[in-house]
Short mmCIF file of N, CA, C and O in Angstrom, two decimals:
data_model
loop_
_atom_site.label_atom_id
_atom_site.label_comp_id
_atom_site.label_asym_id
_atom_site.label_seq_id
_atom_site.Cartn_x
_atom_site.Cartn_y
_atom_site.Cartn_z
N MET D 87 -6.17 3.84 -8.75
CA MET D 87 -5.54 3.58 -7.46
C MET D 87 -4.13 4.14 -7.49
O MET D 87 -3.48 4.13 -8.51
N ARG D 88 -3.73 4.56 -6.35
CA ARG D 88 -2.35 4.98 -6.17
C ARG D 88 -1.80 4.24 -4.97
O ARG D 88 -2.45 4.20 -3.92
N LEU D 89 -0.62 3.68 -5.16
CA LEU D 89 0.05 2.96 -4.08
C LEU D 89 1.45 3.52 -3.91
O LEU D 89 2.14 3.79 -4.90
N VAL D 90 1.85 3.68 -2.67
CA VAL D 90 3.24 3.95 -2.32
C VAL D 90 3.69 2.72 -1.55
O VAL D 90 3.11 2.40 -0.51
N ILE D 91 4.68 2.02 -2.10
CA ILE D 91 5.16 0.78 -1.51
C ILE D 91 6.55 1.06 -0.94
O ILE D 91 7.45 1.50 -1.66
N GLN D 92 6.69 0.82 0.34
CA GLN D 92 7.97 1.03 0.99
C GLN D 92 8.47 -0.31 1.54
O GLN D 92 7.75 -0.98 2.29
N ARG D 93 9.68 -0.67 1.15
CA ARG D 93 10.30 -1.86 1.72
C ARG D 93 10.82 -1.45 3.10
O ARG D 93 11.53 -0.46 3.25
N VAL D 94 10.42 -2.23 4.13
CA VAL D 94 10.72 -1.84 5.50
C VAL D 94 11.37 -2.99 6.28
O VAL D 94 11.17 -4.16 5.97
N ASN D 95 12.11 -2.61 7.30
CA ASN D 95 12.62 -3.58 8.27
C ASN D 95 11.57 -3.90 9.32
O ASN D 95 11.52 -5.00 9.85
N TYR D 96 10.76 -2.88 9.64
CA TYR D 96 9.62 -3.05 10.55
C TYR D 96 8.70 -1.85 10.37
O TYR D 96 9.12 -0.80 9.87
N ALA D 97 7.45 -2.01 10.77
CA ALA D 97 6.49 -0.91 10.70
C ALA D 97 5.32 -1.20 11.63
O ALA D 97 5.03 -2.36 11.94
N SER D 98 4.64 -0.13 12.03
CA SER D 98 3.43 -0.28 12.83
C SER D 98 2.50 0.89 12.55
O SER D 98 2.93 1.94 12.07
N VAL D 99 1.23 0.68 12.85
CA VAL D 99 0.24 1.74 12.73
C VAL D 99 -0.50 1.82 14.06
O VAL D 99 -0.87 0.81 14.65
N THR D 100 -0.66 3.06 14.54
CA THR D 100 -1.27 3.31 15.84
C THR D 100 -2.50 4.20 15.67
O THR D 100 -2.48 5.15 14.89
N VAL D 101 -3.57 3.86 16.39
CA VAL D 101 -4.78 4.68 16.43
C VAL D 101 -5.12 4.89 17.90
O VAL D 101 -5.21 3.94 18.67
N GLU D 102 -5.30 6.15 18.28
CA GLU D 102 -5.61 6.51 19.66
C GLU D 102 -4.67 5.83 20.66
O GLU D 102 -5.09 5.19 21.63
N ASN D 103 -3.38 5.94 20.41
CA ASN D 103 -2.32 5.42 21.27
C ASN D 103 -2.29 3.91 21.39
O ASN D 103 -1.66 3.37 22.30
N GLU D 104 -2.97 3.19 20.49
CA GLU D 104 -2.96 1.73 20.51
C GLU D 104 -2.43 1.21 19.17
O GLU D 104 -2.93 1.59 18.11
N VAL D 105 -1.40 0.36 19.24
CA VAL D 105 -0.87 -0.26 18.03
C VAL D 105 -1.91 -1.26 17.54
O VAL D 105 -2.28 -2.19 18.25
N ILE D 106 -2.40 -1.03 16.31
CA ILE D 106 -3.43 -1.91 15.77
C ILE D 106 -2.90 -2.85 14.69
O ILE D 106 -3.58 -3.77 14.28
N GLY D 107 -1.68 -2.60 14.23
CA GLY D 107 -1.05 -3.47 13.24
C GLY D 107 0.44 -3.26 13.25
O GLY D 107 0.90 -2.11 13.39
N SER D 108 1.20 -4.33 13.13
CA SER D 108 2.66 -4.20 13.07
C SER D 108 3.23 -5.36 12.28
O SER D 108 2.66 -6.46 12.26
N ILE D 109 4.35 -5.09 11.62
CA ILE D 109 5.04 -6.11 10.84
C ILE D 109 6.53 -5.99 11.06
O ILE D 109 7.02 -4.97 11.53
N GLN D 110 7.21 -7.04 10.69
CA GLN D 110 8.66 -7.01 10.58
C GLN D 110 8.98 -6.81 9.09
O GLN D 110 8.24 -6.14 8.40
N LYS D 111 10.04 -7.38 8.60
CA LYS D 111 10.48 -7.21 7.22
C LYS D 111 9.33 -7.40 6.23
O LYS D 111 8.59 -8.37 6.30
N GLY D 112 9.18 -6.43 5.32
CA GLY D 112 8.13 -6.53 4.32
C GLY D 112 7.84 -5.21 3.67
O GLY D 112 8.74 -4.41 3.43
N TYR D 113 6.53 -4.98 3.40
CA TYR D 113 6.08 -3.76 2.74
C TYR D 113 5.09 -3.01 3.59
O TYR D 113 4.19 -3.60 4.18
N VAL D 114 5.22 -1.68 3.58
CA VAL D 114 4.13 -0.80 3.97
C VAL D 114 3.54 -0.32 2.66
O VAL D 114 4.27 0.16 1.78
N VAL D 115 2.24 -0.48 2.51
CA VAL D 115 1.55 -0.03 1.32
C VAL D 115 0.55 1.05 1.71
O VAL D 115 -0.39 0.80 2.46
N LEU D 116 0.81 2.27 1.24
CA LEU D 116 -0.15 3.36 1.39
C LEU D 116 -1.05 3.28 0.17
O LEU D 116 -0.57 3.30 -0.97
N LEU D 117 -2.36 3.16 0.39
CA LEU D 117 -3.31 2.91 -0.69
C LEU D 117 -4.32 4.04 -0.80
O LEU D 117 -5.05 4.33 0.14
N GLY D 118 -4.35 4.67 -1.97
CA GLY D 118 -5.35 5.68 -2.27
C GLY D 118 -6.28 5.16 -3.36
O GLY D 118 -5.83 4.54 -4.32
N VAL D 119 -7.57 5.42 -3.22
CA VAL D 119 -8.56 4.97 -4.19
C VAL D 119 -9.12 6.19 -4.91
O VAL D 119 -9.56 7.15 -4.27
N GLY D 120 -9.11 6.13 -6.24
CA GLY D 120 -9.61 7.22 -7.07
C GLY D 120 -10.99 6.91 -7.63
O GLY D 120 -11.46 5.76 -7.57
N GLU D 121 -11.61 7.91 -8.21
CA GLU D 121 -12.98 7.78 -8.73
C GLU D 121 -13.14 6.67 -9.75
O GLU D 121 -14.13 5.98 -9.76
N GLY D 122 -12.20 6.48 -10.64
CA GLY D 122 -12.36 5.49 -11.71
C GLY D 122 -11.86 4.11 -11.38
O GLY D 122 -11.80 3.24 -12.26
N ASP D 123 -11.52 3.86 -10.14
CA ASP D 123 -10.89 2.59 -9.77
C ASP D 123 -11.92 1.47 -9.61
O ASP D 123 -13.09 1.72 -9.34
N CYS D 124 -11.43 0.22 -9.76
CA CYS D 124 -12.33 -0.93 -9.71
C CYS D 124 -11.59 -2.15 -9.13
O CYS D 124 -10.38 -2.11 -8.92
N GLU D 125 -12.33 -3.21 -8.90
CA GLU D 125 -11.77 -4.43 -8.32
C GLU D 125 -10.70 -5.05 -9.20
O GLU D 125 -9.73 -5.61 -8.70
N GLU D 126 -10.86 -4.95 -10.51
CA GLU D 126 -9.86 -5.52 -11.42
C GLU D 126 -8.50 -4.85 -11.23
O GLU D 126 -7.46 -5.51 -11.31
N MET D 127 -8.50 -3.55 -10.96
CA MET D 127 -7.24 -2.85 -10.68
C MET D 127 -6.61 -3.39 -9.40
O MET D 127 -5.41 -3.62 -9.34
N ALA D 128 -7.43 -3.56 -8.38
CA ALA D 128 -6.93 -4.10 -7.12
C ALA D 128 -6.33 -5.48 -7.33
O ALA D 128 -5.26 -5.79 -6.80
N ASP D 129 -7.00 -6.33 -8.13
CA ASP D 129 -6.47 -7.66 -8.43
C ASP D 129 -5.09 -7.57 -9.06
O ASP D 129 -4.17 -8.29 -8.67
N ARG D 130 -4.94 -6.68 -10.04
CA ARG D 130 -3.65 -6.53 -10.73
C ARG D 130 -2.56 -6.07 -9.77
O ARG D 130 -1.44 -6.57 -9.79
N TYR D 131 -2.91 -5.10 -8.91
CA TYR D 131 -1.92 -4.59 -7.96
C TYR D 131 -1.49 -5.66 -6.96
O TYR D 131 -0.31 -5.79 -6.63
N VAL D 132 -2.43 -6.43 -6.44
CA VAL D 132 -2.09 -7.46 -5.46
C VAL D 132 -1.23 -8.54 -6.11
O VAL D 132 -0.22 -8.97 -5.52
N ASP D 133 -1.58 -8.96 -7.31
CA ASP D 133 -0.76 -9.95 -8.00
C ASP D 133 0.65 -9.41 -8.24
O ASP D 133 1.64 -10.13 -8.06
N LYS D 134 0.75 -8.15 -8.62
CA LYS D 134 2.06 -7.53 -8.86
C LYS D 134 2.84 -7.41 -7.55
O LYS D 134 4.06 -7.65 -7.53
N LEU D 135 2.17 -7.05 -6.46
CA LEU D 135 2.84 -6.97 -5.15
C LEU D 135 3.46 -8.31 -4.76
O LEU D 135 4.58 -8.36 -4.25
N ALA D 136 2.72 -9.38 -5.00
CA ALA D 136 3.20 -10.71 -4.64
C ALA D 136 4.43 -11.11 -5.43
O ALA D 136 5.31 -11.81 -4.93
N LYS D 137 4.52 -10.65 -6.67
CA LYS D 137 5.61 -11.06 -7.56
C LYS D 137 6.75 -10.04 -7.63
O LYS D 137 7.80 -10.34 -8.18
N LEU D 138 6.52 -8.85 -7.10
CA LEU D 138 7.51 -7.78 -7.16
C LEU D 138 8.81 -8.24 -6.50
O LEU D 138 8.81 -8.67 -5.34
N ARG D 139 9.90 -8.15 -7.23
CA ARG D 139 11.19 -8.63 -6.72
C ARG D 139 12.07 -7.45 -6.33
O ARG D 139 12.82 -6.92 -7.15
N ILE D 140 11.97 -7.06 -5.05
CA ILE D 140 12.78 -5.94 -4.57
C ILE D 140 13.55 -6.27 -3.29
O ILE D 140 14.03 -5.36 -2.61
N PHE D 141 13.68 -7.55 -3.00
CA PHE D 141 14.51 -7.97 -1.87
C PHE D 141 15.78 -8.62 -2.42
O PHE D 141 15.77 -9.25 -3.47
N SER D 142 16.86 -8.48 -1.68
CA SER D 142 18.16 -8.99 -2.13
C SER D 142 18.29 -10.49 -1.92
O SER D 142 17.85 -11.03 -0.90
N ASP D 143 18.95 -11.13 -2.88
CA ASP D 143 19.26 -12.55 -2.76
C ASP D 143 20.62 -12.71 -2.09
O ASP D 143 21.21 -11.72 -1.61
N ASP D 144 21.15 -13.93 -2.06
CA ASP D 144 22.44 -14.20 -1.41
C ASP D 144 23.60 -13.49 -2.09
O ASP D 144 24.66 -13.29 -1.48
N ASN D 145 23.43 -13.08 -3.33
CA ASN D 145 24.47 -12.36 -4.06
C ASN D 145 24.26 -10.85 -4.04
O ASN D 145 24.86 -10.12 -4.81
N ASN D 146 23.38 -10.40 -3.14
CA ASN D 146 23.05 -8.99 -2.97
C ASN D 146 22.45 -8.36 -4.23
O ASN D 146 22.61 -7.18 -4.49
N LYS D 147 21.75 -9.18 -5.01
CA LYS D 147 21.03 -8.71 -6.19
C LYS D 147 19.56 -8.58 -5.83
O LYS D 147 19.00 -9.44 -5.15
N ILE D 148 18.91 -7.52 -6.29
CA ILE D 148 17.48 -7.32 -6.05
C ILE D 148 16.76 -8.35 -6.91
O ILE D 148 16.54 -8.13 -8.10
N ASN D 149 16.39 -9.49 -6.29
CA ASN D 149 15.91 -10.62 -7.09
C ASN D 149 14.82 -11.44 -6.40
O ASN D 149 14.36 -12.41 -6.97
N LEU D 150 14.43 -11.08 -5.18
CA LEU D 150 13.49 -11.91 -4.43
C LEU D 150 12.19 -11.15 -4.15
O LEU D 150 12.19 -9.93 -3.96
N SER D 151 11.10 -11.91 -4.11
CA SER D 151 9.79 -11.33 -3.82
C SER D 151 9.52 -11.37 -2.32
O SER D 151 10.25 -12.03 -1.55
N ILE D 152 8.44 -10.74 -1.91
CA ILE D 152 8.03 -10.76 -0.51
C ILE D 152 7.74 -12.18 -0.05
O ILE D 152 8.03 -12.55 1.09
N GLN D 153 7.21 -13.00 -0.94
CA GLN D 153 6.94 -14.40 -0.61
C GLN D 153 8.24 -15.18 -0.44
O GLN D 153 8.34 -16.04 0.42
N ASP D 154 9.24 -14.88 -1.27
CA ASP D 154 10.52 -15.56 -1.19
C ASP D 154 11.21 -15.34 0.15
O ASP D 154 11.90 -16.22 0.64
N VAL D 155 11.03 -14.15 0.72
CA VAL D 155 11.71 -13.81 1.98
C VAL D 155 10.82 -13.98 3.20
O VAL D 155 11.23 -13.69 4.31
N GLY D 156 9.58 -14.45 2.99
CA GLY D 156 8.66 -14.61 4.12
C GLY D 156 8.27 -13.27 4.73
O GLY D 156 8.04 -13.17 5.94
N GLY D 157 8.19 -12.24 3.89
CA GLY D 157 7.89 -10.90 4.38
C GLY D 157 6.42 -10.70 4.71
O GLY D 157 5.56 -11.52 4.36
N GLU D 158 6.16 -9.60 5.39
CA GLU D 158 4.80 -9.25 5.82
C GLU D 158 4.37 -7.96 5.12
O GLU D 158 5.19 -7.26 4.53
N ILE D 159 3.08 -7.66 5.22
CA ILE D 159 2.55 -6.46 4.59
C ILE D 159 1.65 -5.70 5.56
O ILE D 159 0.89 -6.31 6.31
N LEU D 160 1.79 -4.38 5.54
CA LEU D 160 0.95 -3.48 6.32
C LEU D 160 0.32 -2.49 5.34
O LEU D 160 1.04 -1.76 4.65
N VAL D 161 -1.01 -2.49 5.25
CA VAL D 161 -1.73 -1.63 4.31
C VAL D 161 -2.42 -0.51 5.09
O VAL D 161 -3.12 -0.79 6.08
N VAL D 162 -2.23 0.72 4.62
CA VAL D 162 -2.82 1.89 5.27
C VAL D 162 -3.56 2.71 4.23
O VAL D 162 -2.98 3.07 3.20
N SER D 163 -4.84 2.97 4.46
CA SER D 163 -5.61 3.81 3.53
C SER D 163 -5.05 5.23 3.56
O SER D 163 -4.71 5.75 4.63
N GLN D 164 -4.98 5.86 2.38
CA GLN D 164 -4.33 7.16 2.29
C GLN D 164 -4.94 7.98 1.15
O GLN D 164 -4.37 8.10 0.09
N PHE D 165 -6.12 8.56 1.39
CA PHE D 165 -6.77 9.33 0.34
C PHE D 165 -5.94 10.53 -0.08
O PHE D 165 -6.08 11.04 -1.19
N THR D 166 -5.05 10.99 0.78
CA THR D 166 -4.25 12.17 0.44
C THR D 166 -3.27 11.91 -0.70
O THR D 166 -2.67 12.86 -1.21
N LEU D 167 -3.14 10.67 -1.14
CA LEU D 167 -2.34 10.39 -2.33
C LEU D 167 -2.97 11.04 -3.56
O LEU D 167 -2.33 11.19 -4.59
N TYR D 168 -4.23 11.43 -3.45
CA TYR D 168 -4.94 12.10 -4.53
C TYR D 168 -4.97 13.62 -4.36
O TYR D 168 -5.78 14.30 -4.99
N ALA D 169 -4.09 14.15 -3.55
CA ALA D 169 -4.02 15.60 -3.36
C ALA D 169 -3.64 16.28 -4.68
O ALA D 169 -2.71 15.87 -5.35
N ASP D 170 -4.39 17.30 -5.02
CA ASP D 170 -4.12 18.09 -6.21
C ASP D 170 -3.70 19.48 -5.75
O ASP D 170 -4.50 20.23 -5.19
N CYS D 171 -2.43 19.80 -5.99
CA CYS D 171 -1.88 21.07 -5.50
C CYS D 171 -1.54 22.02 -6.65
O CYS D 171 -0.76 22.95 -6.49
N ARG D 172 -2.14 21.79 -7.80
CA ARG D 172 -1.82 22.62 -8.97
C ARG D 172 -2.28 24.05 -8.82
O ARG D 172 -1.66 24.97 -9.35
N LYS D 173 -3.39 24.28 -8.13
CA LYS D 173 -3.92 25.63 -7.96
C LYS D 173 -3.94 25.99 -6.49
O LYS D 173 -4.45 25.23 -5.67
N GLY D 174 -3.41 27.12 -6.17
CA GLY D 174 -3.43 27.59 -4.78
C GLY D 174 -2.50 26.78 -3.89
O GLY D 174 -1.68 26.00 -4.34
N ASN D 175 -2.66 26.98 -2.61
CA ASN D 175 -1.80 26.33 -1.63
C ASN D 175 -2.51 25.30 -0.79
O ASN D 175 -1.90 24.66 0.06
N ARG D 176 -3.81 25.17 -0.99
CA ARG D 176 -4.57 24.17 -0.25
C ARG D 176 -4.92 23.03 -1.21
O ARG D 176 -5.56 23.26 -2.23
N PRO D 177 -4.52 21.79 -0.90
CA PRO D 177 -4.79 20.69 -1.83
C PRO D 177 -6.28 20.40 -1.97
O PRO D 177 -7.04 20.53 -1.01
N GLY D 178 -6.65 20.01 -3.17
CA GLY D 178 -8.01 19.54 -3.42
C GLY D 178 -7.99 18.03 -3.57
O GLY D 178 -6.96 17.43 -3.91
N PHE D 179 -9.11 17.39 -3.33
CA PHE D 179 -9.18 15.93 -3.36
C PHE D 179 -10.32 15.43 -4.25
O PHE D 179 -10.86 14.36 -4.04
N SER D 180 -10.65 16.20 -5.28
CA SER D 180 -11.79 15.84 -6.13
C SER D 180 -11.55 14.55 -6.93
O SER D 180 -12.52 13.94 -7.38
N GLN D 181 -10.31 14.15 -7.10
CA GLN D 181 -10.02 12.92 -7.84
C GLN D 181 -10.11 11.67 -6.95
O GLN D 181 -10.11 10.56 -7.46
N ALA D 182 -10.16 11.86 -5.65
CA ALA D 182 -10.28 10.71 -4.73
C ALA D 182 -11.70 10.16 -4.82
O ALA D 182 -12.66 10.90 -5.08
N ALA D 183 -11.83 8.87 -4.62
CA ALA D 183 -13.15 8.23 -4.65
C ALA D 183 -14.00 8.68 -3.48
O ALA D 183 -13.48 9.12 -2.44
N SER D 184 -15.30 8.55 -3.62
CA SER D 184 -16.20 8.82 -2.50
C SER D 184 -15.88 7.86 -1.36
O SER D 184 -15.31 6.79 -1.58
N VAL D 185 -16.25 8.23 -0.17
CA VAL D 185 -15.94 7.41 1.00
C VAL D 185 -16.49 5.99 0.83
O VAL D 185 -15.79 5.01 1.08
N ASP D 186 -17.74 5.86 0.41
CA ASP D 186 -18.35 4.54 0.26
C ASP D 186 -17.59 3.67 -0.73
O ASP D 186 -17.31 2.50 -0.46
N LYS D 187 -17.24 4.24 -1.87
CA LYS D 187 -16.49 3.48 -2.88
C LYS D 187 -15.10 3.14 -2.37
O LYS D 187 -14.60 2.03 -2.55
N ALA D 188 -14.43 4.10 -1.74
CA ALA D 188 -13.07 3.89 -1.25
C ALA D 188 -13.02 2.80 -0.19
O ALA D 188 -12.13 1.95 -0.20
N ILE D 189 -13.98 2.80 0.74
CA ILE D 189 -14.02 1.76 1.78
C ILE D 189 -14.19 0.39 1.13
O ILE D 189 -13.50 -0.57 1.48
N LYS D 190 -15.10 0.30 0.19
CA LYS D 190 -15.37 -0.97 -0.49
C LYS D 190 -14.11 -1.50 -1.18
O LYS D 190 -13.77 -2.68 -1.03
N LEU D 191 -13.40 -0.64 -1.92
CA LEU D 191 -12.19 -1.10 -2.61
C LEU D 191 -11.04 -1.36 -1.66
O LEU D 191 -10.24 -2.27 -1.88
N TYR D 192 -10.94 -0.57 -0.60
CA TYR D 192 -9.92 -0.82 0.42
C TYR D 192 -10.13 -2.20 1.05
O TYR D 192 -9.19 -2.98 1.16
N GLU D 193 -11.35 -2.50 1.45
CA GLU D 193 -11.66 -3.81 2.03
C GLU D 193 -11.41 -4.93 1.03
O GLU D 193 -10.91 -5.99 1.39
N TYR D 194 -11.77 -4.70 -0.22
CA TYR D 194 -11.53 -5.70 -1.26
C TYR D 194 -10.03 -5.93 -1.43
O TYR D 194 -9.58 -7.08 -1.52
N PHE D 195 -9.25 -4.85 -1.45
CA PHE D 195 -7.79 -4.95 -1.57
C PHE D 195 -7.22 -5.77 -0.42
O PHE D 195 -6.38 -6.65 -0.63
N LEU D 196 -7.67 -5.49 0.81
CA LEU D 196 -7.19 -6.25 1.98
C LEU D 196 -7.52 -7.74 1.84
O LEU D 196 -6.67 -8.59 2.12
N GLU D 197 -8.73 -8.05 1.42
CA GLU D 197 -9.13 -9.45 1.26
C GLU D 197 -8.29 -10.14 0.20
O GLU D 197 -7.86 -11.27 0.38
N ARG D 198 -8.05 -9.47 -0.91
CA ARG D 198 -7.20 -10.05 -1.97
C ARG D 198 -5.77 -10.25 -1.47
O ARG D 198 -5.15 -11.26 -1.79
N CYS D 199 -5.27 -9.33 -0.68
CA CYS D 199 -3.93 -9.50 -0.10
C CYS D 199 -3.89 -10.72 0.80
O CYS D 199 -2.93 -11.50 0.76
N ARG D 200 -4.93 -10.91 1.60
CA ARG D 200 -4.99 -12.08 2.48
C ARG D 200 -5.00 -13.37 1.66
O ARG D 200 -4.33 -14.34 2.00
N GLN D 201 -5.77 -13.38 0.58
CA GLN D 201 -5.86 -14.57 -0.27
C GLN D 201 -4.53 -14.90 -0.93
O GLN D 201 -4.15 -16.06 -1.03
N VAL D 202 -3.82 -13.89 -1.37
CA VAL D 202 -2.59 -14.10 -2.13
C VAL D 202 -1.36 -14.16 -1.24
O VAL D 202 -0.47 -14.98 -1.45
N LEU D 203 -1.30 -13.30 -0.23
CA LEU D 203 -0.10 -13.15 0.58
C LEU D 203 -0.21 -13.72 2.00
O LEU D 203 0.77 -13.75 2.72
N GLY D 204 -1.39 -14.11 2.41
CA GLY D 204 -1.56 -14.63 3.77
C GLY D 204 -1.93 -13.51 4.72
O GLY D 204 -2.73 -12.65 4.39
N SER D 205 -1.33 -13.50 5.86
CA SER D 205 -1.65 -12.52 6.90
C SER D 205 -1.31 -11.10 6.44
O SER D 205 -0.24 -10.86 5.90
N VAL D 206 -2.23 -10.19 6.68
CA VAL D 206 -2.04 -8.80 6.32
C VAL D 206 -2.45 -7.93 7.51
O VAL D 206 -3.54 -8.08 8.05
N GLN D 207 -1.57 -7.04 7.90
CA GLN D 207 -1.88 -6.06 8.92
C GLN D 207 -2.40 -4.81 8.22
O GLN D 207 -2.07 -4.56 7.05
N HIS D 208 -3.19 -4.00 8.94
CA HIS D 208 -3.75 -2.83 8.29
C HIS D 208 -4.17 -1.79 9.31
O HIS D 208 -4.31 -2.07 10.50
N GLY D 209 -4.40 -0.60 8.78
CA GLY D 209 -4.92 0.49 9.59
C GLY D 209 -6.43 0.45 9.60
O GLY D 209 -7.05 -0.53 9.19
N ILE D 210 -7.03 1.53 10.08
CA ILE D 210 -8.49 1.67 10.11
C ILE D 210 -8.86 2.79 9.16
O ILE D 210 -8.39 3.93 9.30
N PHE D 211 -9.70 2.47 8.18
CA PHE D 211 -10.09 3.44 7.17
C PHE D 211 -10.68 4.69 7.84
O PHE D 211 -11.56 4.60 8.68
N GLY D 212 -10.16 5.85 7.46
CA GLY D 212 -10.68 7.12 7.95
C GLY D 212 -10.20 7.54 9.33
O GLY D 212 -10.52 8.65 9.77
N ALA D 213 -9.46 6.69 10.01
CA ALA D 213 -8.99 7.03 11.35
C ALA D 213 -7.77 7.95 11.27
O ALA D 213 -7.08 8.01 10.25
N ASP D 214 -7.50 8.65 12.36
CA ASP D 214 -6.28 9.44 12.49
C ASP D 214 -5.19 8.46 12.90
O ASP D 214 -5.10 8.05 14.06
N MET D 215 -4.38 8.05 11.93
CA MET D 215 -3.39 7.00 12.17
C MET D 215 -1.99 7.59 12.22
O MET D 215 -1.67 8.55 11.53
N LYS D 216 -1.17 6.97 13.04
CA LYS D 216 0.25 7.29 13.11
C LYS D 216 1.00 6.06 12.61
O LYS D 216 0.83 4.96 13.14
N VAL D 217 1.81 6.26 11.57
CA VAL D 217 2.56 5.15 10.99
C VAL D 217 4.02 5.33 11.37
O VAL D 217 4.61 6.39 11.17
N ASN D 218 4.60 4.28 11.93
CA ASN D 218 6.00 4.27 12.31
C ASN D 218 6.68 3.19 11.48
O ASN D 218 6.17 2.06 11.40
N LEU D 219 7.81 3.53 10.87
CA LEU D 219 8.50 2.53 10.06
C LEU D 219 9.98 2.82 9.96
O LEU D 219 10.41 3.95 10.16
N GLU D 220 10.71 1.77 9.65
CA GLU D 220 12.10 1.92 9.27
C GLU D 220 12.21 1.45 7.84
O GLU D 220 12.08 0.25 7.56
N ASN D 221 12.39 2.41 6.93
CA ASN D 221 12.50 2.11 5.51
C ASN D 221 13.80 1.36 5.28
O ASN D 221 14.84 1.73 5.80
N ASP D 222 13.74 0.29 4.51
CA ASP D 222 14.90 -0.54 4.21
C ASP D 222 15.46 -0.14 2.87
O ASP D 222 14.91 -0.44 1.83
N GLY D 223 16.54 0.56 2.88
CA GLY D 223 17.18 0.93 1.62
C GLY D 223 17.66 2.36 1.61
O GLY D 223 18.83 2.60 1.59
N PRO D 224 16.84 3.34 1.57
CA PRO D 224 15.38 3.29 1.43
C PRO D 224 14.99 2.81 0.04
O PRO D 224 15.66 3.08 -0.93
N PHE D 225 13.90 2.09 0.00
CA PHE D 225 13.38 1.54 -1.25
C PHE D 225 11.89 1.84 -1.29
O PHE D 225 11.11 1.26 -0.54
N THR D 226 11.50 2.78 -2.14
CA THR D 226 10.11 3.21 -2.24
C THR D 226 9.69 3.23 -3.70
O THR D 226 10.41 3.75 -4.55
N ILE D 227 8.50 2.68 -3.98
CA ILE D 227 7.97 2.61 -5.34
C ILE D 227 6.58 3.24 -5.32
O ILE D 227 5.79 3.02 -4.40
N VAL D 228 6.26 3.99 -6.37
CA VAL D 228 4.95 4.60 -6.52
C VAL D 228 4.27 4.00 -7.74
O VAL D 228 4.85 3.98 -8.83
N TRP D 229 3.03 3.51 -7.55
CA TRP D 229 2.22 2.99 -8.66
C TRP D 229 0.98 3.85 -8.78
O TRP D 229 0.35 4.18 -7.78
N ASP D 230 0.61 4.15 -10.00
CA ASP D 230 -0.60 4.92 -10.28
C ASP D 230 -1.36 4.23 -11.40
O ASP D 230 -0.77 3.95 -12.45
N SER D 231 -2.64 3.97 -11.19
CA SER D 231 -3.43 3.25 -12.18
C SER D 231 -3.50 3.97 -13.52
O SER D 231 -3.73 3.33 -14.54
N ARG D 232 -3.26 5.26 -13.53
CA ARG D 232 -3.23 5.99 -14.81
C ARG D 232 -2.07 5.51 -15.68
O ARG D 232 -2.09 5.69 -16.89
N ASP D 233 -1.04 4.93 -15.06
CA ASP D 233 0.13 4.47 -15.80
C ASP D 233 0.03 3.01 -16.25
O ASP D 233 0.94 2.50 -16.89
N TRP D 234 -1.06 2.33 -15.91
CA TRP D 234 -1.16 0.89 -16.21
C TRP D 234 -2.02 0.67 -17.40
O TRP D 234 -3.04 0.91 -17.64
#
């Protein structure tokens, strides 16, 4: 799995000119699923997201989690996180999971987020989505299951 986590002041995702998910302060998580990924990886990532301390406390120290600040989460499927641009100028996506596997893990990830974090907004898998956000910081973190 590959995740790009952006701390945001607000964010929304639109499909066919309709806002289908929006949040205030929290995280936008772009989620890519790779061929070797599994539910156990999703569990680890969701637990880590809940405990990740990247919000400022009263002393302006990065010390608070999304739960501590009552933040929200917006998850957007993003197979292009598996773009391979090493050869030529057109990216290849052979490392991305098949559609069936990716949908299953994306849905599993969303359910685990709901269980651990409560309400979760999200995009529509495979749709042409427009994501609007105001990055807070900017503060962006990239996680790759190859590094875990």
